[in-house]
Coordinates of C-alpha atoms in Angstrom, one line a residue:
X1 CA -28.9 15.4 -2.5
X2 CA -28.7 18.1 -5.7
X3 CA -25.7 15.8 -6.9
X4 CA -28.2 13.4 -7.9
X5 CA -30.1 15.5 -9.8
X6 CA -28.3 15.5 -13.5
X7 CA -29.7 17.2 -16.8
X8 CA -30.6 14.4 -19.6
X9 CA -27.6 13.3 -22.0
X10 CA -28.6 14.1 -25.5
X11 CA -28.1 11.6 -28.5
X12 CA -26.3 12.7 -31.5
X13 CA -28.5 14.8 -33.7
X14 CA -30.6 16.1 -30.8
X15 CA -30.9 19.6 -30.1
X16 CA -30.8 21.3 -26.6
X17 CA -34.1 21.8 -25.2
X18 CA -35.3 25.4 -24.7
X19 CA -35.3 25.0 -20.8
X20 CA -32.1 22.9 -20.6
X21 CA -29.8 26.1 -19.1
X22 CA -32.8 27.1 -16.8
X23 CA -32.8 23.6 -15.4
X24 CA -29.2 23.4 -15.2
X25 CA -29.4 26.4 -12.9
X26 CA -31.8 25.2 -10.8
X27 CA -29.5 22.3 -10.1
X28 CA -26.3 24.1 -9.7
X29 CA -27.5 27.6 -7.8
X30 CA -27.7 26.1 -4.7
X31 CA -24.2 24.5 -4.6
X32 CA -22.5 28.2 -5.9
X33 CA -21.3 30.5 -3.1
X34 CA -19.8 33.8 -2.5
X35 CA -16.6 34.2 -0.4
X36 CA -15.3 37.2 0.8
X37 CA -12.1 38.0 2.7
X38 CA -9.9 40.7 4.6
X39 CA -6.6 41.3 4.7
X40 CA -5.2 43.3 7.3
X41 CA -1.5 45.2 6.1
X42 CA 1.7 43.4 7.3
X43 CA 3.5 46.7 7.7
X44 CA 2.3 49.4 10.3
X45 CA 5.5 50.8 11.2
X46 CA 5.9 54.6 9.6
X47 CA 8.9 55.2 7.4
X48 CA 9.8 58.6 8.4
X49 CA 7.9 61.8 8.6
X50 CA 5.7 62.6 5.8
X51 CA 5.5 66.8 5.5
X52 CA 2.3 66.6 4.4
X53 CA 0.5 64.7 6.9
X54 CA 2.3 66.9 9.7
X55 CA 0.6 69.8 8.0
X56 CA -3.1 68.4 7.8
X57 CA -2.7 66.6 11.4
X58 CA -1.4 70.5 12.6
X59 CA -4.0 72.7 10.6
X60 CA -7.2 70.1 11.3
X61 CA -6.3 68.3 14.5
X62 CA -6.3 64.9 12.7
X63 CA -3.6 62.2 10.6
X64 CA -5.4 60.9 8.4
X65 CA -5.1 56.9 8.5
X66 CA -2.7 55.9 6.0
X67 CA -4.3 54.2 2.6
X68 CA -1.7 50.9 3.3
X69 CA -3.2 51.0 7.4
X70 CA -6.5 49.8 6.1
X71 CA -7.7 46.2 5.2
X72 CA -8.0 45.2 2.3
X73 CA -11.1 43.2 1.1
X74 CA -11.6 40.5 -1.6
X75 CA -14.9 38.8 -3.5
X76 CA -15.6 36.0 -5.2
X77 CA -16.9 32.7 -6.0
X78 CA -16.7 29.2 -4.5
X79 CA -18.2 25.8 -5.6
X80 CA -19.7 23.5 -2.2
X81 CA -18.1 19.8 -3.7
X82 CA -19.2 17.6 -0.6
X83 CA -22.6 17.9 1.7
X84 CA -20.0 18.6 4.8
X85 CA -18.7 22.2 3.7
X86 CA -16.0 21.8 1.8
X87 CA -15.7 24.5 -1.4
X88 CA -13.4 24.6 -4.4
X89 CA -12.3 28.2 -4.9
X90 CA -9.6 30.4 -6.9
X91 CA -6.8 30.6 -4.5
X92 CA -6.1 34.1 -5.5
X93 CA -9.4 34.7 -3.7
X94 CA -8.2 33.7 -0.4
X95 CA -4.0 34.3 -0.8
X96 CA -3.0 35.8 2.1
X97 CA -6.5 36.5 3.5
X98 CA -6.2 36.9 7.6
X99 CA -10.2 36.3 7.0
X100 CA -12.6 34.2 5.4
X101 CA -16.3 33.9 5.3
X102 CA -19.0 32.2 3.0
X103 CA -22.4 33.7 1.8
X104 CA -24.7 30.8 0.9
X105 CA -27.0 33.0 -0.3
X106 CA -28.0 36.8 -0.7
X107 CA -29.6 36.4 2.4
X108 CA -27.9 34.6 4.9
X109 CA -25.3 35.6 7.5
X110 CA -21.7 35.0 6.3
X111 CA -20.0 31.7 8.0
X112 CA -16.3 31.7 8.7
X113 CA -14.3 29.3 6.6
X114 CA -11.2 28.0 7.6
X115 CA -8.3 27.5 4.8
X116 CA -7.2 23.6 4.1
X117 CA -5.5 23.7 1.2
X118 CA -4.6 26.1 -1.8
X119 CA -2.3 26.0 -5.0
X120 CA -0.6 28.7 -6.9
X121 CA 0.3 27.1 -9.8
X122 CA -3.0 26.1 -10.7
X123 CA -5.0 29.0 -8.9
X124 CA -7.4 26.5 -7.1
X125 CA -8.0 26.4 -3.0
X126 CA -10.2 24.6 -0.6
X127 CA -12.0 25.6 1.8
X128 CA -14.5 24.6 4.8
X129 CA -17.4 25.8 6.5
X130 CA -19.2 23.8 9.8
X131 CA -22.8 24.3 9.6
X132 CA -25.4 21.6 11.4
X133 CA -27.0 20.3 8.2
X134 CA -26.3 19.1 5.2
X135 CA -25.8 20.9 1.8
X136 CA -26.2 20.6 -1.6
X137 CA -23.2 20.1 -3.4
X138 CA -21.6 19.8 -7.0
X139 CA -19.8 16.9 -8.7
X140 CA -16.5 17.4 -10.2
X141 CA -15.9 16.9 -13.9
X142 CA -13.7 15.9 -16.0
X143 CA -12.4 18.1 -19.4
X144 CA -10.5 15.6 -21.1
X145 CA -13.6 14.3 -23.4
X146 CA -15.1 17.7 -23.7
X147 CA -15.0 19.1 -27.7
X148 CA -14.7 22.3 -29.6
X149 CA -18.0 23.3 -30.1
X150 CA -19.8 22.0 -27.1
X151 CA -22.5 24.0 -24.9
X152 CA -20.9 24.9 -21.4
X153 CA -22.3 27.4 -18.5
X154 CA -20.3 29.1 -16.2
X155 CA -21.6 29.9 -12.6
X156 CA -21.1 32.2 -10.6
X157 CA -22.1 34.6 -7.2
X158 CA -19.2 36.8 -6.9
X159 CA -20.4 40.2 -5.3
X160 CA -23.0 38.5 -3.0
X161 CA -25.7 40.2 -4.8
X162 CA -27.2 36.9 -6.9
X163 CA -26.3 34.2 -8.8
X164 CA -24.6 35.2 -12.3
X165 CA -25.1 32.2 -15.3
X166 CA -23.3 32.8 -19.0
X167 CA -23.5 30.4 -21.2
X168 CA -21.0 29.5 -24.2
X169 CA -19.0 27.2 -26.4
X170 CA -15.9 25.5 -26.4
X171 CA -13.9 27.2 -28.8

């Protein structure tokens, strides 16, 4: 599995190698995803007569849909954390979504995912795809012993278009 798959630790007083962040992609890539969803408005009902869209729908035959009538659509990015589908997302990707679906990759069909579990307060949600094989998947880390001044990378695939990689420091 790409769990197993780890970059060398370096000792104290070693420099990163030139290829470290181009092997750390390779490894993590394959376990980022993008998720998209749709939310479809909660209130159809008209609130009176609007003047204005009695005069278009009389002079051209047509009311124009209402901007709040239409669903509204959401991007972003989602970790896979176990070979079985699960993802770690934000949960303000998915809050309130009637829809969700997964892009593995920039070529692939989206997959429905079904919600299991999200959190406000910390802006974190899970999620879950089915698919008949397994995948590659990330392991979770832990902050507490990270330092100021530390290499990190962030990953990403949030419009669907490609993986993004930055890479930074703790500061």
């Amino acid at each position: 599995s790409m769990a197993q798959k780890t970059l060398p630790l370096l000792k104290s007083g070693e420099s990163i190698p030139a290829n470290a962040f181009v092997e750390l992609a390779k490894i993590m890539n394959p376990t980022v995803v993008n998720i998209s969803t749709s939310t479809m408005p909660k209130n159809r009902g008209l609130r009176g007569r609007d003047p204005l869209m009695d005069m278009l729908e009389q002079f051209y035959g047509v009311r124009p849909m209402p901007q709040n009538a239409r669903p509204s659509m959401a991007l972003g990015t989602g970790f896979i954390i176990r070979e079985d589908g699960l993802i770690v997302t934000n949960n303000h990707v998915i809050a309130g979504a009637d829809k969700i679906q997964v892009q593995l990759n920039e070529k692939d069909k989206p997959i429905d995912a079904k919600l299991i579990g999200s959190d406000e307060r910390t802006d974190l949600a899970l999620i879950k795809i089915t698919v008949p094989y397994k995948l590659p998947w990330a392991t979770l880390g832990s902050s507490k012993d990270l330092e100021v001044g530390e290499w990190v990378a962030a990953f990403g695939n949030p419009l669907g278009q490609g993986h993004t990689m930055t890479k930074g420091i703790i500061s």
